[in-house]
Structures are given as structure tokens and as C-alpha cells.
């Protein structure tokens, strides 16, 4: 039982119920399959942290080549140039396109790094506890999940550039190997965040916890 302000919140688990994570229908504890959508029911997915870490590590491994190898390969009649994510952003800065450079740096460097740190922090906090309250950690988790679906901006930019510039005779742009590894890294971090059973935040210090 929890007291938030003047409201008392009874969790499904305390009421002897287990909620479906897919359709939110609750069933009596011990039910193994959701009768409405067929999803597997588990009050706490204790094996989820293993999946979170495995996908987190896979995402990090993919993120390293995404920064080392070229994202864009630009071919003109005279020259072929390759640019990495950061190198491309620095070039844009030199050409005065500060806004685009900042967007690329935020979308490709700051947000992915932030996501890696946030997921690692949340996963570690389940074992070791945290200074942040369960409610705040849940907000961090929701933010990571929300950002996840918008993280493909780089790959979209490369895809659009490639298709547009391909039409020109004198120049063409191809996606470099980094585009693929970047996309894989985003997919892995999204799946890592989705594997997380965020209900685990609420279990520690159950009697004293506050929102
Ligand atoms: Zn269901």
C-alpha cells in the first residue's frame, strides 16, 4: 500500500492480481496467460535484466563502429570523400550550418550516450538502490522509451540524402557502414529499454517509498 499525498494506491500485486503488460488487463495472481490478448503474464519479469544488459552491450558494440566508420560516402567526378558522424558535423560547422551540426551532434552523440547511461543506471539501481525515488526513475525510464522511437534521425537523413543525390550525374551519396551499425545500435537500445520490467522500481523499500 502506498500513500501519495492524500491518495492511497493499491498495487495490483498487493491486491493479488497480475497485470498484462500488453493490454493492461488484470488477472488473478497465478494466471500464466492473458485471456484477452494472449500475452504471457508475470508479476515481475525477473529474467528481464539479463536481456536488458545483453542488448545494452550489443547496442554499445554497434555504436563504436558507427562513430569510427564513415556515415556518408560522397562521390563526385573528381573526388570521393567519406565523413563520420562527428567529422560531418564539424564540416557543417565550418560551412556555417551551425543549426544542422548541433542537431546531428545531439541526435547522434548526446542522445545515444544519454540513453546508454540512463539504461545502465536504471538497471544498476534495481540491484543497488538509488538516490532517486522510484517515481523519478520511472520518469527517466519513460523518457528513454519515448526518445527511442525518434533516434533514427541520422539514418533517415542519410537515406534521404542518398536517394536525392543519386539523381545527379556529377555527384552521388552512399550510406557508409556506420549507417547500418548506427541503426543496429538504436534498435538494440530500444529493445534493451523495452525489455526492462519497470515495475521492479516500485518493489524496493515498498513500505517507505514515496512518489
Ligand atoms: Zn493482455
Short mmCIF file of C-alpha atoms and ligand atoms in Angstrom, two decimals:
data_model
loop_
_atom_site.label_atom_id
_atom_site.label_comp_id
_atom_site.label_asym_id
_atom_site.label_seq_id
_atom_site.Cartn_x
_atom_site.Cartn_y
_atom_site.Cartn_z
CA UNK A 1 0.00 0.00 0.00
CA UNK A 2 1.29 3.44 -0.84
CA UNK A 3 0.42 6.91 0.30
CA UNK A 4 0.83 9.71 -2.24
CA UNK A 5 -0.43 12.98 -0.93
CA UNK A 6 -3.87 12.10 0.33
CA UNK A 7 -4.41 9.21 -2.08
CA UNK A 8 -3.73 5.60 -1.28
CA UNK A 9 -2.61 3.50 -4.20
CA UNK A 10 -3.09 -0.21 -4.03
CA UNK A 11 -0.81 -2.02 -6.42
CA UNK A 12 -2.06 -4.97 -8.46
CA UNK A 13 0.46 -7.24 -6.77
CA UNK A 14 -0.75 -6.24 -3.29
CA UNK A 15 -4.33 -6.96 -4.39
CA UNK A 16 -3.32 -10.45 -5.53
CA UNK A 17 -3.55 -9.55 -9.20
CA UNK A 18 -1.16 -9.65 -12.09
CA UNK A 19 -1.41 -7.07 -14.87
CA UNK A 20 -0.90 -7.75 -18.55
CA UNK A 21 1.93 -5.55 -19.85
CA UNK A 22 0.49 -5.52 -23.34
CA UNK A 23 -3.18 -4.67 -22.83
CA UNK A 24 -3.20 -3.66 -19.12
CA UNK A 25 -6.00 -6.09 -18.16
CA UNK A 26 -5.52 -7.56 -14.67
CA UNK A 27 -5.92 -11.23 -13.81
CA UNK A 28 -5.79 -13.21 -10.55
CA UNK A 29 -2.22 -13.92 -9.43
CA UNK A 30 -1.03 -17.24 -10.83
CA UNK A 31 -2.69 -16.81 -14.23
CA UNK A 32 0.00 -17.51 -16.81
CA UNK A 33 -1.58 -16.18 -19.97
CA UNK A 34 -3.69 -13.11 -20.67
CA UNK A 35 -7.16 -14.24 -21.72
CA UNK A 36 -7.70 -11.07 -23.74
CA UNK A 37 -4.52 -10.69 -25.81
CA UNK A 38 -2.66 -13.95 -25.16
CA UNK A 39 0.47 -12.31 -23.70
CA UNK A 40 2.48 -14.19 -21.09
CA UNK A 41 1.70 -12.93 -17.60
CA UNK A 42 4.38 -12.46 -14.98
CA UNK A 43 4.08 -10.32 -11.89
CA UNK A 44 7.78 -9.44 -12.15
CA UNK A 45 9.92 -10.44 -15.10
CA UNK A 46 12.99 -11.38 -13.09
CA UNK A 47 14.92 -12.54 -16.15
CA UNK A 48 14.47 -9.18 -17.84
CA UNK A 49 17.69 -7.64 -16.52
CA UNK A 50 19.77 -10.29 -18.33
CA UNK A 51 18.11 -9.34 -21.62
CA UNK A 52 18.48 -5.63 -20.84
CA UNK A 53 22.25 -5.99 -20.32
CA UNK A 54 22.76 -8.30 -23.32
CA UNK A 55 21.00 -5.85 -25.67
CA UNK A 56 22.71 -2.87 -23.99
CA UNK A 57 26.15 -4.40 -24.64
CA UNK A 58 25.16 -5.29 -28.24
CA UNK A 59 24.00 -1.68 -28.74
CA UNK A 60 27.25 -0.30 -27.35
CA UNK A 61 29.33 -2.63 -29.55
CA UNK A 62 27.39 -1.41 -32.61
CA UNK A 63 27.74 2.23 -31.54
CA UNK A 64 31.56 2.16 -31.62
CA UNK A 65 31.91 1.41 -35.38
CA UNK A 66 29.04 3.83 -36.01
CA UNK A 67 31.39 6.60 -34.88
CA UNK A 68 34.61 5.26 -36.39
CA UNK A 69 33.44 4.33 -39.89
CA UNK A 70 32.02 6.80 -42.42
CA UNK A 71 28.31 7.60 -42.28
CA UNK A 72 28.29 9.19 -45.71
CA UNK A 73 30.39 8.47 -48.79
CA UNK A 74 30.17 11.36 -51.25
CA UNK A 75 31.38 10.69 -54.79
CA UNK A 76 31.92 13.40 -57.35
CA UNK A 77 33.60 13.14 -60.74
CA UNK A 78 36.95 14.14 -59.26
CA UNK A 79 36.82 13.09 -55.69
CA UNK A 80 35.46 10.65 -53.13
CA UNK A 81 35.03 11.88 -49.59
CA UNK A 82 33.96 9.96 -46.52
CA UNK A 83 32.63 11.56 -43.41
CA UNK A 84 31.99 10.14 -39.98
CA UNK A 85 29.16 11.43 -37.79
CA UNK A 86 31.33 13.82 -35.79
CA UNK A 87 33.51 14.67 -38.81
CA UNK A 88 30.39 15.52 -40.82
CA UNK A 89 29.08 17.75 -38.04
CA UNK A 90 32.45 19.55 -37.80
CA UNK A 91 32.42 20.10 -41.60
CA UNK A 92 28.93 21.56 -41.33
CA UNK A 93 30.13 23.88 -38.56
CA UNK A 94 32.95 25.11 -40.82
CA UNK A 95 30.41 25.79 -43.54
CA UNK A 96 28.34 27.85 -41.14
CA UNK A 97 25.44 25.38 -40.80
CA UNK A 98 25.53 25.57 -37.02
CA UNK A 99 21.91 24.54 -36.51
CA UNK A 100 22.16 21.33 -38.54
CA UNK A 101 25.52 20.47 -36.95
CA UNK A 102 24.02 20.87 -33.47
CA UNK A 103 21.00 18.70 -34.39
CA UNK A 104 23.29 15.95 -35.72
CA UNK A 105 25.55 16.09 -32.66
CA UNK A 106 22.58 15.99 -30.28
CA UNK A 107 20.79 13.19 -32.17
CA UNK A 108 23.86 11.05 -32.84
CA UNK A 109 26.11 11.62 -29.85
CA UNK A 110 24.35 13.22 -26.89
CA UNK A 111 21.07 11.27 -27.04
CA UNK A 112 22.60 7.80 -27.66
CA UNK A 113 25.21 8.33 -24.92
CA UNK A 114 22.48 9.61 -22.60
CA UNK A 115 20.37 6.54 -23.36
CA UNK A 116 23.23 4.14 -22.66
CA UNK A 117 23.95 5.89 -19.35
CA UNK A 118 20.27 6.06 -18.37
CA UNK A 119 19.55 2.37 -19.08
CA UNK A 120 22.73 1.27 -17.26
CA UNK A 121 21.85 3.49 -14.31
CA UNK A 122 18.28 2.16 -14.12
CA UNK A 123 19.42 -1.47 -14.38
CA UNK A 124 22.08 -0.98 -11.70
CA UNK A 125 19.62 0.84 -9.44
CA UNK A 126 17.40 -2.26 -9.30
CA UNK A 127 20.26 -4.16 -7.61
CA UNK A 128 21.99 -1.43 -5.67
CA UNK A 129 19.27 1.08 -4.94
CA UNK A 130 19.43 4.72 -5.89
CA UNK A 131 19.20 8.23 -4.50
CA UNK A 132 16.39 8.89 -6.94
CA UNK A 133 12.90 7.89 -5.86
CA UNK A 134 11.08 5.11 -7.71
CA UNK A 135 8.79 7.71 -9.29
CA UNK A 136 11.68 9.74 -10.70
CA UNK A 137 13.37 6.63 -12.04
CA UNK A 138 10.13 5.68 -13.72
CA UNK A 139 10.08 9.13 -15.39
CA UNK A 140 13.67 8.58 -16.61
CA UNK A 141 12.59 5.21 -17.99
CA UNK A 142 9.59 6.72 -19.79
CA UNK A 143 11.85 9.39 -21.29
CA UNK A 144 14.30 6.75 -22.59
CA UNK A 145 11.41 4.80 -24.13
CA UNK A 146 9.93 7.94 -25.70
CA UNK A 147 13.25 9.10 -27.18
CA UNK A 148 13.94 5.61 -28.54
CA UNK A 149 11.49 5.84 -31.42
CA UNK A 150 12.91 9.22 -32.55
CA UNK A 151 16.53 8.11 -32.56
CA UNK A 152 16.72 7.04 -36.19
CA UNK A 153 17.00 10.65 -37.39
CA UNK A 154 20.57 10.13 -38.68
CA UNK A 155 19.65 7.08 -40.66
CA UNK A 156 16.69 8.89 -42.20
CA UNK A 157 18.89 11.85 -43.16
CA UNK A 158 21.38 9.50 -44.83
CA UNK A 159 18.60 7.60 -46.61
CA UNK A 160 17.00 10.80 -47.91
CA UNK A 161 20.34 12.32 -48.97
CA UNK A 162 21.33 9.12 -50.75
CA UNK A 163 18.11 8.93 -52.73
CA UNK A 164 18.11 12.66 -53.59
CA UNK A 165 21.71 13.00 -54.66
CA UNK A 166 21.67 9.72 -56.55
CA UNK A 167 19.68 11.54 -59.24
CA UNK A 168 22.54 13.85 -60.04
CA UNK A 169 25.10 12.81 -62.63
CA UNK A 170 28.03 14.66 -61.15
CA UNK A 171 27.70 13.62 -57.54
CA UNK A 172 26.28 10.74 -55.57
CA UNK A 173 25.98 9.99 -51.89
CA UNK A 174 26.00 6.50 -50.46
CA UNK A 175 25.39 5.43 -46.90
CA UNK A 176 28.63 4.31 -45.26
CA UNK A 177 28.97 1.26 -42.99
CA UNK A 178 28.27 3.49 -39.98
CA UNK A 179 24.65 3.97 -41.11
CA UNK A 180 23.96 0.26 -40.63
CA UNK A 181 25.75 -0.07 -37.30
CA UNK A 182 24.11 3.12 -36.04
CA UNK A 183 20.68 1.73 -36.94
CA UNK A 184 21.52 -1.56 -35.24
CA UNK A 185 22.71 0.31 -32.16
CA UNK A 186 19.42 2.25 -31.97
CA UNK A 187 17.38 -0.94 -32.39
CA UNK A 188 19.38 -2.72 -29.66
CA UNK A 189 19.00 0.15 -27.17
CA UNK A 190 15.27 0.38 -27.93
CA UNK A 191 14.84 -3.37 -27.34
CA UNK A 192 17.01 -3.10 -24.22
CA UNK A 193 14.74 -0.38 -22.80
CA UNK A 194 11.63 -2.36 -23.76
CA UNK A 195 12.95 -5.50 -22.05
CA UNK A 196 13.17 -3.62 -18.80
CA UNK A 197 10.41 -4.53 -16.36
CA UNK A 198 9.90 -1.06 -14.90
CA UNK A 199 7.69 -2.47 -12.13
CA UNK A 200 10.88 -3.53 -10.38
CA UNK A 201 11.47 0.12 -9.40
CA UNK A 202 8.42 0.00 -7.19
CA UNK A 203 9.38 -3.09 -5.24
CA UNK A 204 12.26 -1.84 -3.19
CA UNK A 205 11.51 -0.17 0.12
CA UNK A 206 7.84 -0.80 -0.58
CA UNK A 207 6.55 0.39 2.79
CA UNK A 208 8.58 3.65 2.81
CA UNK A 209 8.53 4.55 -0.83
CA UNK A 210 7.19 7.87 -1.99
CA UNK A 211 6.40 9.34 -5.36
ZN1 LIG B 1 -3.33 -8.79 -22.34
#
